[in-house]
PDB file of N, CA and C in Angstrom:
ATOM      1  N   UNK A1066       0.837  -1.170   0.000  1.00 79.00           N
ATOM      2  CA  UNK A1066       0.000   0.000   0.000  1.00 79.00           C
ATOM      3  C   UNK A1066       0.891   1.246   0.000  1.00 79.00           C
ATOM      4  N   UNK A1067       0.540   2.060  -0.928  1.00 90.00           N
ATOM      5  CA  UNK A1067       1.037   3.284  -0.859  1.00 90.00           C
ATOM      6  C   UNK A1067       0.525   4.290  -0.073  1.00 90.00           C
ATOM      7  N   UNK A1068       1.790   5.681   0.245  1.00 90.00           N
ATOM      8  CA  UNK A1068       1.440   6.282   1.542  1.00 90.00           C
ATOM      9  C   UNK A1068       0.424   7.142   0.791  1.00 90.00           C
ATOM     10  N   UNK A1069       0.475   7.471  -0.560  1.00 91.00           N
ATOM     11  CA  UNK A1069      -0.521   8.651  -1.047  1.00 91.00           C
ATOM     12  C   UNK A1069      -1.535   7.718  -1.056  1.00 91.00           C
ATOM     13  N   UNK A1070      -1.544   6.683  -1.739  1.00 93.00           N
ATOM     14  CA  UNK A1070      -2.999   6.141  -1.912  1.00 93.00           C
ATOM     15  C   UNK A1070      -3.693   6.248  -0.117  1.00 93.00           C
ATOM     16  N   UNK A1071      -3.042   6.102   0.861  1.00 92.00           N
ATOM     17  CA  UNK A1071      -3.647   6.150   1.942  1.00 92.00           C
ATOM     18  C   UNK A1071      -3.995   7.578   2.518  1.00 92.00           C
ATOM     19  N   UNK A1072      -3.422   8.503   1.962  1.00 92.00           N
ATOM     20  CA  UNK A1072      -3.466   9.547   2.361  1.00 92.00           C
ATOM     21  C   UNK A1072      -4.869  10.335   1.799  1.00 92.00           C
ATOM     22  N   UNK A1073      -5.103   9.288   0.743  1.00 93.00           N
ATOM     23  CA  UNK A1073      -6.573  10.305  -0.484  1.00 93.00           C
ATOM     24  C   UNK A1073      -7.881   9.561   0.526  1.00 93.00           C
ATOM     25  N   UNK A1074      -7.646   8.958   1.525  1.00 93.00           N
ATOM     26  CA  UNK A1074      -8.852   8.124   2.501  1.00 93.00           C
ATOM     27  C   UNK A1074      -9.329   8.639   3.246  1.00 93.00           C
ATOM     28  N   UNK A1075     -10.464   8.826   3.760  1.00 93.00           N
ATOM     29  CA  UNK A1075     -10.953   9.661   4.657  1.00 93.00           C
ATOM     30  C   UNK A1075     -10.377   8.536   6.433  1.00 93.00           C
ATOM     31  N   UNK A1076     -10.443   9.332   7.623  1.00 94.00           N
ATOM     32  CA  UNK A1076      -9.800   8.868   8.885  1.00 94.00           C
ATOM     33  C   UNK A1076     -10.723   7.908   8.551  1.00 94.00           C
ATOM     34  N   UNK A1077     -11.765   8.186   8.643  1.00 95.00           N
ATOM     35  CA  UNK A1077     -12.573   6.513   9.171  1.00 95.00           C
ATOM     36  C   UNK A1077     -12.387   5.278   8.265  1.00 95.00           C
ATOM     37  N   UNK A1078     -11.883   5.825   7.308  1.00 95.00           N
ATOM     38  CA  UNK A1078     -11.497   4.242   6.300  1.00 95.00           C
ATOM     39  C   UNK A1078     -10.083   3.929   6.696  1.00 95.00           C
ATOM     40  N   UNK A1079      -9.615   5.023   6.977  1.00 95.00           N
ATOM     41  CA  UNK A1079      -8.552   4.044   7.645  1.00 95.00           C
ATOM     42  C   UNK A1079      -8.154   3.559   8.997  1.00 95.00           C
ATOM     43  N   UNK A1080      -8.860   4.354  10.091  1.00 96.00           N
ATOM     44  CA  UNK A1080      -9.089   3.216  10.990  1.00 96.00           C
ATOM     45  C   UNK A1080      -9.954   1.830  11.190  1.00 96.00           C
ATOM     46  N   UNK A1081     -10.967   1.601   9.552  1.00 96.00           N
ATOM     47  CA  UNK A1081     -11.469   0.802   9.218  1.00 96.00           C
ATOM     48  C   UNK A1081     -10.514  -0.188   8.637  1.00 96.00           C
ATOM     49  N   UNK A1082      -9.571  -0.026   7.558  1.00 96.00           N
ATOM     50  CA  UNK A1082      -8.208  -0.610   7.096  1.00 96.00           C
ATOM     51  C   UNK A1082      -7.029  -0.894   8.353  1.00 96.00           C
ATOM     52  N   UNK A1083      -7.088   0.140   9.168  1.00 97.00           N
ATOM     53  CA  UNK A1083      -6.367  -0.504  10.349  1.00 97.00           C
ATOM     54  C   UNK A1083      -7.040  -1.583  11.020  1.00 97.00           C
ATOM     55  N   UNK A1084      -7.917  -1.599  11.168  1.00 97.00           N
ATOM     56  CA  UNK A1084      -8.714  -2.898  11.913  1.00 97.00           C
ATOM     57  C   UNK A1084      -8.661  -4.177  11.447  1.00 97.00           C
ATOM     58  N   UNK A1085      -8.726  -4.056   9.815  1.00 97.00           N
ATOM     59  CA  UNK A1085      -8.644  -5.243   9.385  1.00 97.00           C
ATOM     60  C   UNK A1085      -6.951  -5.441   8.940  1.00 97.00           C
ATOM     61  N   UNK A1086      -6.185  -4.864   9.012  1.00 97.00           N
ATOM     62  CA  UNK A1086      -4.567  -5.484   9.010  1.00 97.00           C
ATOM     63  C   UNK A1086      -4.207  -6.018  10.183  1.00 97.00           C
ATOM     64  N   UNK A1087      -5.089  -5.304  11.383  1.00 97.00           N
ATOM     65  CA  UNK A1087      -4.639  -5.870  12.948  1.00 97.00           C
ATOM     66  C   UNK A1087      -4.787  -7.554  12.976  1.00 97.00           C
ATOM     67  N   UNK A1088      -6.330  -7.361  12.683  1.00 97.00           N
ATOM     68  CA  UNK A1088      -6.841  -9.122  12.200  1.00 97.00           C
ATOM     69  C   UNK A1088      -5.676 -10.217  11.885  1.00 97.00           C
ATOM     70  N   UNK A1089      -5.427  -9.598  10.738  1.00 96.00           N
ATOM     71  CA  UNK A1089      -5.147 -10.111   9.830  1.00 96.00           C
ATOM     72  C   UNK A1089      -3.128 -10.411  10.427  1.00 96.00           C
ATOM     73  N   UNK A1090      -2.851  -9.886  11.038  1.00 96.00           N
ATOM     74  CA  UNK A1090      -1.410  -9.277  11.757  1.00 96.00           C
ATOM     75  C   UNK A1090      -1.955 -10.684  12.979  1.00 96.00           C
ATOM     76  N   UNK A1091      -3.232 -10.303  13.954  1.00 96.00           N
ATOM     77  CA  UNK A1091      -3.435 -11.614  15.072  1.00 96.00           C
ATOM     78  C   UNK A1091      -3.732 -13.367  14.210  1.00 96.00           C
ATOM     79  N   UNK A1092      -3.948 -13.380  12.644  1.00 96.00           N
ATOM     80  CA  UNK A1092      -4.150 -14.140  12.562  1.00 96.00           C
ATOM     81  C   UNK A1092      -3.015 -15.124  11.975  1.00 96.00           C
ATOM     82  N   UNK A1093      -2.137 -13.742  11.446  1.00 96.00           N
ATOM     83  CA  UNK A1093      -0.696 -14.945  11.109  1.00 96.00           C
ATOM     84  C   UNK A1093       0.114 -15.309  12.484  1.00 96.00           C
ATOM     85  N   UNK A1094       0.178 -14.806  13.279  1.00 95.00           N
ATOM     86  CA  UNK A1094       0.482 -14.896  14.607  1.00 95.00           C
ATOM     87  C   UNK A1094       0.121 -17.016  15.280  1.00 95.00           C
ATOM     88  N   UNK A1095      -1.061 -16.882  15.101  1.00 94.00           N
ATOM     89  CA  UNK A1095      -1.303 -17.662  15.169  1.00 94.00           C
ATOM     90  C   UNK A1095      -0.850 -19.314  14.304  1.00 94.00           C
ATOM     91  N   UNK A1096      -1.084 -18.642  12.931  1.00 95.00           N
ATOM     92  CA  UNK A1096      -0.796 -19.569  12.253  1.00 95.00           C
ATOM     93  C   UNK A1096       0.889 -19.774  12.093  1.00 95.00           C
ATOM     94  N   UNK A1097       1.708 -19.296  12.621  1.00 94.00           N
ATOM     95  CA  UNK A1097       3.435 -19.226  12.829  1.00 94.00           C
ATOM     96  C   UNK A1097       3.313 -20.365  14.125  1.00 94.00           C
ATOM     97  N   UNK A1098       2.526 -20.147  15.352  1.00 94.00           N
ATOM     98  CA  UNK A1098       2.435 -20.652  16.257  1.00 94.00           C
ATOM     99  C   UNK A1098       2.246 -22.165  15.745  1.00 94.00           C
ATOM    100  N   UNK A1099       0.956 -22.552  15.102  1.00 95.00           N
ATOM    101  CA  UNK A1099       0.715 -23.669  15.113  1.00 95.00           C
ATOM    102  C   UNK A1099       1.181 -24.087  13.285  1.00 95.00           C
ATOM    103  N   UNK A1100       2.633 -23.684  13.037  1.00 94.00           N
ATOM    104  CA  UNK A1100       3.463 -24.444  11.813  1.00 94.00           C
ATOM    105  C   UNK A1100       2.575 -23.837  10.525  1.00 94.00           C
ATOM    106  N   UNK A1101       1.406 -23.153  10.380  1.00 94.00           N
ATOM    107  CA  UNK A1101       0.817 -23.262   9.001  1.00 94.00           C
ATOM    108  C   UNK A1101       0.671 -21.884   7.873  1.00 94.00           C
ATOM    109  N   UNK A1102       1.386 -21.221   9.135  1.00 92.00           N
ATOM    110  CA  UNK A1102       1.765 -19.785   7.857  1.00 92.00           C
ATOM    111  C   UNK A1102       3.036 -20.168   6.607  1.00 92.00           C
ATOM    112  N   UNK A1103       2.695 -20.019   5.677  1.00 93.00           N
ATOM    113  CA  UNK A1103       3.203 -20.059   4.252  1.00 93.00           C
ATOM    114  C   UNK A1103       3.802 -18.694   3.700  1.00 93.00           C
ATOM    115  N   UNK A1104       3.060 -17.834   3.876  1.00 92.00           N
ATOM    116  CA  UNK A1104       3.333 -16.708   3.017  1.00 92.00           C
ATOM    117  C   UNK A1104       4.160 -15.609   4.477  1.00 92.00           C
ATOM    118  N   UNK A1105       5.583 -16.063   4.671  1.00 93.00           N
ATOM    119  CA  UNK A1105       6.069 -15.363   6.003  1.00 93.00           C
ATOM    120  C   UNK A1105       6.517 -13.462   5.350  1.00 93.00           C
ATOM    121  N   UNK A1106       6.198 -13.633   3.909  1.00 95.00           N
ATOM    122  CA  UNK A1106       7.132 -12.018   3.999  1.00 95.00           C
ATOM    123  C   UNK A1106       5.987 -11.186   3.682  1.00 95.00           C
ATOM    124  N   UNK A1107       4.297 -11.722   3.772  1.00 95.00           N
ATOM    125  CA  UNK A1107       3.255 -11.009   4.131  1.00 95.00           C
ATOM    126  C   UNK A1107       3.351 -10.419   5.372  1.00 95.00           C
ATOM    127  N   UNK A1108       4.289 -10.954   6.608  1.00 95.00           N
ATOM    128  CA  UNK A1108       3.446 -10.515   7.502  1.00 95.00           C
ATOM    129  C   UNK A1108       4.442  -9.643   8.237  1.00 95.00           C
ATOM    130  N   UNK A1109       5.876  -8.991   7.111  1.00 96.00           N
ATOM    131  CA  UNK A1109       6.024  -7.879   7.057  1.00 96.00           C
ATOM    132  C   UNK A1109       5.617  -6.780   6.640  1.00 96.00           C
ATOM    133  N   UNK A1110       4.623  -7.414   5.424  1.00 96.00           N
ATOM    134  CA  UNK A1110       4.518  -6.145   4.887  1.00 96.00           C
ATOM    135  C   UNK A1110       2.940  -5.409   5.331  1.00 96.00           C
ATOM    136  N   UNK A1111       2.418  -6.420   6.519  1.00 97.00           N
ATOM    137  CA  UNK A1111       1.156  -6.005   7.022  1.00 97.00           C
ATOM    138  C   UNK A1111       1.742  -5.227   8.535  1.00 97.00           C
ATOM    139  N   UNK A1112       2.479  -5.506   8.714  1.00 97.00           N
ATOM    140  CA  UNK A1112       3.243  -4.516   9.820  1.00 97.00           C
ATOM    141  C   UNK A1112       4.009  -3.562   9.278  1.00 97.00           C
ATOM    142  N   UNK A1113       4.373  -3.286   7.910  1.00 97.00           N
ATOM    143  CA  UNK A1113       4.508  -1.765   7.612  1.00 97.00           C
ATOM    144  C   UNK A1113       3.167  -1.129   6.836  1.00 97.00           C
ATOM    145  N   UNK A1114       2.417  -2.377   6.956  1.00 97.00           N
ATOM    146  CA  UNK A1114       1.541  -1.321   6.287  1.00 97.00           C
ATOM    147  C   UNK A1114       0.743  -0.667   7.909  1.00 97.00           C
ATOM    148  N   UNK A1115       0.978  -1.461   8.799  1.00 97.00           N
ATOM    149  CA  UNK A1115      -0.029  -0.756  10.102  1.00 97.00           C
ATOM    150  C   UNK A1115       1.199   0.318  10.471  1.00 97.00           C
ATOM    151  N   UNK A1116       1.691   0.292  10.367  1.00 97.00           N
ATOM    152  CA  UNK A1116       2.801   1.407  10.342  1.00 97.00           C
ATOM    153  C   UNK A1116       2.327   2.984   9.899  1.00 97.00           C
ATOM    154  N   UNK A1117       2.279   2.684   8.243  1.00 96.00           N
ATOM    155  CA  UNK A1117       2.143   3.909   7.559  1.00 96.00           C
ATOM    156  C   UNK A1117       0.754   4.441   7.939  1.00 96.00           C
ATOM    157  N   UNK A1118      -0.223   3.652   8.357  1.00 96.00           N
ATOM    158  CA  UNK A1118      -1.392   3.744   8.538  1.00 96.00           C
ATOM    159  C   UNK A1118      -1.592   4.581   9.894  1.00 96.00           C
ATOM    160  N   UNK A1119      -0.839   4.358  10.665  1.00 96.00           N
ATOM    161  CA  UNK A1119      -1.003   5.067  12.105  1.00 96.00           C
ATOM    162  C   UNK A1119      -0.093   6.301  12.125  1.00 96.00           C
ATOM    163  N   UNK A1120       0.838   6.438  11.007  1.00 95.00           N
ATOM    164  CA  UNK A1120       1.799   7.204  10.536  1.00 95.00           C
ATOM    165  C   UNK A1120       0.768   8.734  10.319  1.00 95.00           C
ATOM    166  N   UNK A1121      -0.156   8.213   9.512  1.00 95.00           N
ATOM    167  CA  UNK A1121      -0.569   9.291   8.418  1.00 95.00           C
ATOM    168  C   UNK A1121      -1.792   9.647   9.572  1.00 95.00           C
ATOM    169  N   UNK A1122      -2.316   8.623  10.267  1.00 95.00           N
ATOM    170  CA  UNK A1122      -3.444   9.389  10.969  1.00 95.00           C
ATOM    171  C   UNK A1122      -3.074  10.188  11.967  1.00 95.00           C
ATOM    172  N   UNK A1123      -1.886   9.640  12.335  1.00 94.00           N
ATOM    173  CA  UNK A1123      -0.999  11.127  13.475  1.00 94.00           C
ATOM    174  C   UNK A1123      -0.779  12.329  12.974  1.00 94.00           C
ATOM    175  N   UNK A1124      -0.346  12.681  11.475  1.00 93.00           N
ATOM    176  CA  UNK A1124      -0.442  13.528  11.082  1.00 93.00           C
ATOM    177  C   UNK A1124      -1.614  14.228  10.421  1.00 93.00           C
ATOM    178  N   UNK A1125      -2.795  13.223  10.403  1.00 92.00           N
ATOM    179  CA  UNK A1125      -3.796  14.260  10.585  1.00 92.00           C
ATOM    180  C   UNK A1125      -4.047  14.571  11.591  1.00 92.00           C
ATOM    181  N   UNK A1126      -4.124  14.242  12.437  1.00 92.00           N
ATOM    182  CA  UNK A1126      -4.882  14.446  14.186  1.00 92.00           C
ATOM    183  C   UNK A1126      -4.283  15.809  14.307  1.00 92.00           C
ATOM    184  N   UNK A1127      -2.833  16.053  13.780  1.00 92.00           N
ATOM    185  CA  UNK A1127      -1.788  16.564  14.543  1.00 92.00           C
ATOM    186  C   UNK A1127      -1.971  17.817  13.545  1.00 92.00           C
ATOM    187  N   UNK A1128      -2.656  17.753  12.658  1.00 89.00           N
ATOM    188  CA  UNK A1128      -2.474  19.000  11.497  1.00 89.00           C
ATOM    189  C   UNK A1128      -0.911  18.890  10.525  1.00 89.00           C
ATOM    190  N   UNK A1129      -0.044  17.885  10.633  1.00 85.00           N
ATOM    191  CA  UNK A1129       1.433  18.021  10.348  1.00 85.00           C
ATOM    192  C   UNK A1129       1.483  17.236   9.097  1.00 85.00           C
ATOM    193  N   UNK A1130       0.208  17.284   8.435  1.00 75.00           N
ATOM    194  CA  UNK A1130       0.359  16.281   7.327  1.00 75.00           C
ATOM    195  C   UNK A1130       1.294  17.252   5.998  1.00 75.00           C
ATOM    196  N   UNK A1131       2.001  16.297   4.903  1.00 75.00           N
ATOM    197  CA  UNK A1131       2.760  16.851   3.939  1.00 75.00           C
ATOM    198  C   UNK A1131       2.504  18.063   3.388  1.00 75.00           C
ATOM    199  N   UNK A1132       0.735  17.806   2.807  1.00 62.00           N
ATOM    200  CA  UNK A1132       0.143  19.305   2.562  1.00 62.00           C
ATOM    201  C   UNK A1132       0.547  20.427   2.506  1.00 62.00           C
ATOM    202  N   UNK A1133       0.307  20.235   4.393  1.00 51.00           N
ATOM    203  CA  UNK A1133       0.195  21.462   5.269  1.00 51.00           C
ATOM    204  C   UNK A1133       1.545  21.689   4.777  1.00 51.00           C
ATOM    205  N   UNK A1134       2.524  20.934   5.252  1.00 55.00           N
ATOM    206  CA  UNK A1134       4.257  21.608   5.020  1.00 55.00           C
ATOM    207  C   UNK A1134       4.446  21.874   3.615  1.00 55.00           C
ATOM    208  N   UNK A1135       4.076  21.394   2.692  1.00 55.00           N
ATOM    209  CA  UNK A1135       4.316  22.083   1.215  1.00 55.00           C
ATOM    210  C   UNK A1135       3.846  23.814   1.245  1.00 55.00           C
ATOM    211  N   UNK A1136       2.320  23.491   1.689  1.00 51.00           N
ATOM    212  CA  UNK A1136       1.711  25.675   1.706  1.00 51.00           C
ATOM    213  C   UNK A1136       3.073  26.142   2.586  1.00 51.00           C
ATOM    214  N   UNK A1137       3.401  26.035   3.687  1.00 54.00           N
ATOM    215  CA  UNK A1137       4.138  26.673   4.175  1.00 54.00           C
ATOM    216  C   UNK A1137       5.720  27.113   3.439  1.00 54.00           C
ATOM    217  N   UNK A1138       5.896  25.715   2.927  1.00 58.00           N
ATOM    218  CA  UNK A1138       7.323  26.454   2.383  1.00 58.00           C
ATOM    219  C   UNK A1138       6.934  26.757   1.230  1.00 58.00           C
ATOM    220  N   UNK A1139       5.887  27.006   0.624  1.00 58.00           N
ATOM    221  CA  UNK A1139       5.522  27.800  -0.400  1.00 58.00           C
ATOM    222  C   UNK A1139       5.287  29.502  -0.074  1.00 58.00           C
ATOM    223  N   UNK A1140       4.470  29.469   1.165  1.00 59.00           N
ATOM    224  CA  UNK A1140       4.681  31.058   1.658  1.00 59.00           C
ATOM    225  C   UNK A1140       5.921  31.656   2.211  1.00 59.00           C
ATOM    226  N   UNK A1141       7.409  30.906   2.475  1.00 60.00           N
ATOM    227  CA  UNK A1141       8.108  31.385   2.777  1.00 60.00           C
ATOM    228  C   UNK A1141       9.083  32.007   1.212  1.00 60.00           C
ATOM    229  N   UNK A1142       9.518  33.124   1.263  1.00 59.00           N
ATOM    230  CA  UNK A1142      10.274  33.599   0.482  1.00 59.00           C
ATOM    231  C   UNK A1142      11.601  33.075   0.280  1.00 59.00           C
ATOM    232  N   UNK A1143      12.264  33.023  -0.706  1.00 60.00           N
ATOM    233  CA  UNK A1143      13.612  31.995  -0.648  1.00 60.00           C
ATOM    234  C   UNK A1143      14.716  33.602  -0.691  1.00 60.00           C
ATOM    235  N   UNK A1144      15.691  33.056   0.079  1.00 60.00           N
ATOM    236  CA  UNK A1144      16.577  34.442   0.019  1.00 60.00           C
ATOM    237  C   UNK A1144      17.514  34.663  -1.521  1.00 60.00           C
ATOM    238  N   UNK A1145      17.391  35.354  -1.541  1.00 58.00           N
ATOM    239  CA  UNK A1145      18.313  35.647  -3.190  1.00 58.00           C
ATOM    240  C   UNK A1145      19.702  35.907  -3.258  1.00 58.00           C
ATOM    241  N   UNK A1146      20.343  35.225  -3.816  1.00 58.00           N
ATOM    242  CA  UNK A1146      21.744  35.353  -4.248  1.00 58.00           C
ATOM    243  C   UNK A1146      22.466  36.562  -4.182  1.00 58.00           C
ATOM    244  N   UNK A1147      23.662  36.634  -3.730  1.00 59.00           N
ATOM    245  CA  UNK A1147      23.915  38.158  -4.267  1.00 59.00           C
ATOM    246  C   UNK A1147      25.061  37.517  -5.479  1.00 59.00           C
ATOM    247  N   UNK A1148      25.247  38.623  -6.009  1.00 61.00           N
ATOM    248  CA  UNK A1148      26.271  38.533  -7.047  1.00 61.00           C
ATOM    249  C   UNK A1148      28.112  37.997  -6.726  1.00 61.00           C
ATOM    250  N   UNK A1149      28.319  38.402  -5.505  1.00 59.00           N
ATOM    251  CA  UNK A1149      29.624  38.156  -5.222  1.00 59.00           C
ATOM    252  C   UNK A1149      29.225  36.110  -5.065  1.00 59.00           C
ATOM    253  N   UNK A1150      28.223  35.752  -4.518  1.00 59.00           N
ATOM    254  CA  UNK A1150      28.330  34.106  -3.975  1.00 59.00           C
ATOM    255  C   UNK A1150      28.308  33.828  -5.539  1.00 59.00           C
ATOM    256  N   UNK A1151      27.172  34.354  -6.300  1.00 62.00           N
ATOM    257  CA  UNK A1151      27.591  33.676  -7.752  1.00 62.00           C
ATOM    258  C   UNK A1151      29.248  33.746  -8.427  1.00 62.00           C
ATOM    259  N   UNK A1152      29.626  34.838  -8.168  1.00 69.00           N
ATOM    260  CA  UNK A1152      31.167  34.958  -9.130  1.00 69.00           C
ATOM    261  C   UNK A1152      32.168  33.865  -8.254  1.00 69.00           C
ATOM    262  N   UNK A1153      31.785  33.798  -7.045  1.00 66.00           N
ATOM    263  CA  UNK A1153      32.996  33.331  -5.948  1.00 66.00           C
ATOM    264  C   UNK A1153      33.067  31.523  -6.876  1.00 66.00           C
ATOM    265  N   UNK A1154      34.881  31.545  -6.677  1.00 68.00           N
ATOM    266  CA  UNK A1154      35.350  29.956  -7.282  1.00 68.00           C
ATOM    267  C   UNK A1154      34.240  28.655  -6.129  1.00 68.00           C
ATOM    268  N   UNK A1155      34.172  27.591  -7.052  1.00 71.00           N
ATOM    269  CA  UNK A1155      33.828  26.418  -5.983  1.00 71.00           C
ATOM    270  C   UNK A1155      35.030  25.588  -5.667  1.00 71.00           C
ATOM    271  N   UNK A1156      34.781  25.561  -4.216  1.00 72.00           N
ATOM    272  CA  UNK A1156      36.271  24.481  -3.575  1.00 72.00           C
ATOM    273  C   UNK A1156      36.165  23.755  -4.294  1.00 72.00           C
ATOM    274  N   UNK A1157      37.389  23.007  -4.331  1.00 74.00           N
ATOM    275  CA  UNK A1157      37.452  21.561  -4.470  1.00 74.00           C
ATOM    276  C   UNK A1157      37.864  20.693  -3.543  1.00 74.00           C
ATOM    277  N   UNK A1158      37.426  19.563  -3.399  1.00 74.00           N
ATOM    278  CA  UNK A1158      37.973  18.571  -2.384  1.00 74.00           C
ATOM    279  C   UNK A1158      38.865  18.256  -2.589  1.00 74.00           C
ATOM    280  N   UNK A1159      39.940  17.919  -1.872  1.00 73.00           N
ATOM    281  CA  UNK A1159      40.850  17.273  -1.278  1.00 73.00           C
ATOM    282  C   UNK A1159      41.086  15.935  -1.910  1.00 73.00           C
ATOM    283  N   UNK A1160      42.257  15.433  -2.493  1.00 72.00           N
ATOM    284  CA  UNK A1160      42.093  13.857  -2.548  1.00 72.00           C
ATOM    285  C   UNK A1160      43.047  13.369  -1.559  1.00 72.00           C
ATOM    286  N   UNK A1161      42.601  12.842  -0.989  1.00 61.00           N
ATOM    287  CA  UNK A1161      42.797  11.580   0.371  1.00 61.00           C
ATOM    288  C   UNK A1161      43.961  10.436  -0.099  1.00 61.00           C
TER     289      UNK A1161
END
């Protein structure tokens, strides 16, 4: 699962999608226990997906989602060059 595709979800679908990876997270659990999980590199990728999932709803709760930080460094002004940093030589490194 991708973080944008999760991000275009409204909260309640994805604490609805969190619910069912939890499941699904208690049910390989089980099946490791009693020898019959098969598919073992699913049940990494259902623990990063509960990951990104609790990831993105913190940053809504929190207002700190990507969005928000894109407007902002869009309203900040970028400082401008002066002419001497453009003319000035670039170091060079050192060889070791």
């Amino acid at each position: 699962m991708k973080a944008a595709d999760l991000r275009a979800k409204t909260p309640d679908e994805l604490e609805t999608e969190l619910m069912n990876l939890r499941k699904e997270q208690f049910n390989f659990r089980f099946q490791k226990s009693t020898g019959q999980l098969e598919n073992t590199g699913r049940v990494r990728i259902v623990r990063r997906d509960i990951a990104r999932i609790k990831t993105i709803l913190s940053e809504i709760r929190t207002g700190k989602a990507p969005a928000a930080k894109a407007a902002k460094k869009a309203a900040k002004p970028k400082a401008e060059k002066t002419e001497a940093a453009d003319k000035a030589p670039k170091k060079k490194k050192a060889k070791e």
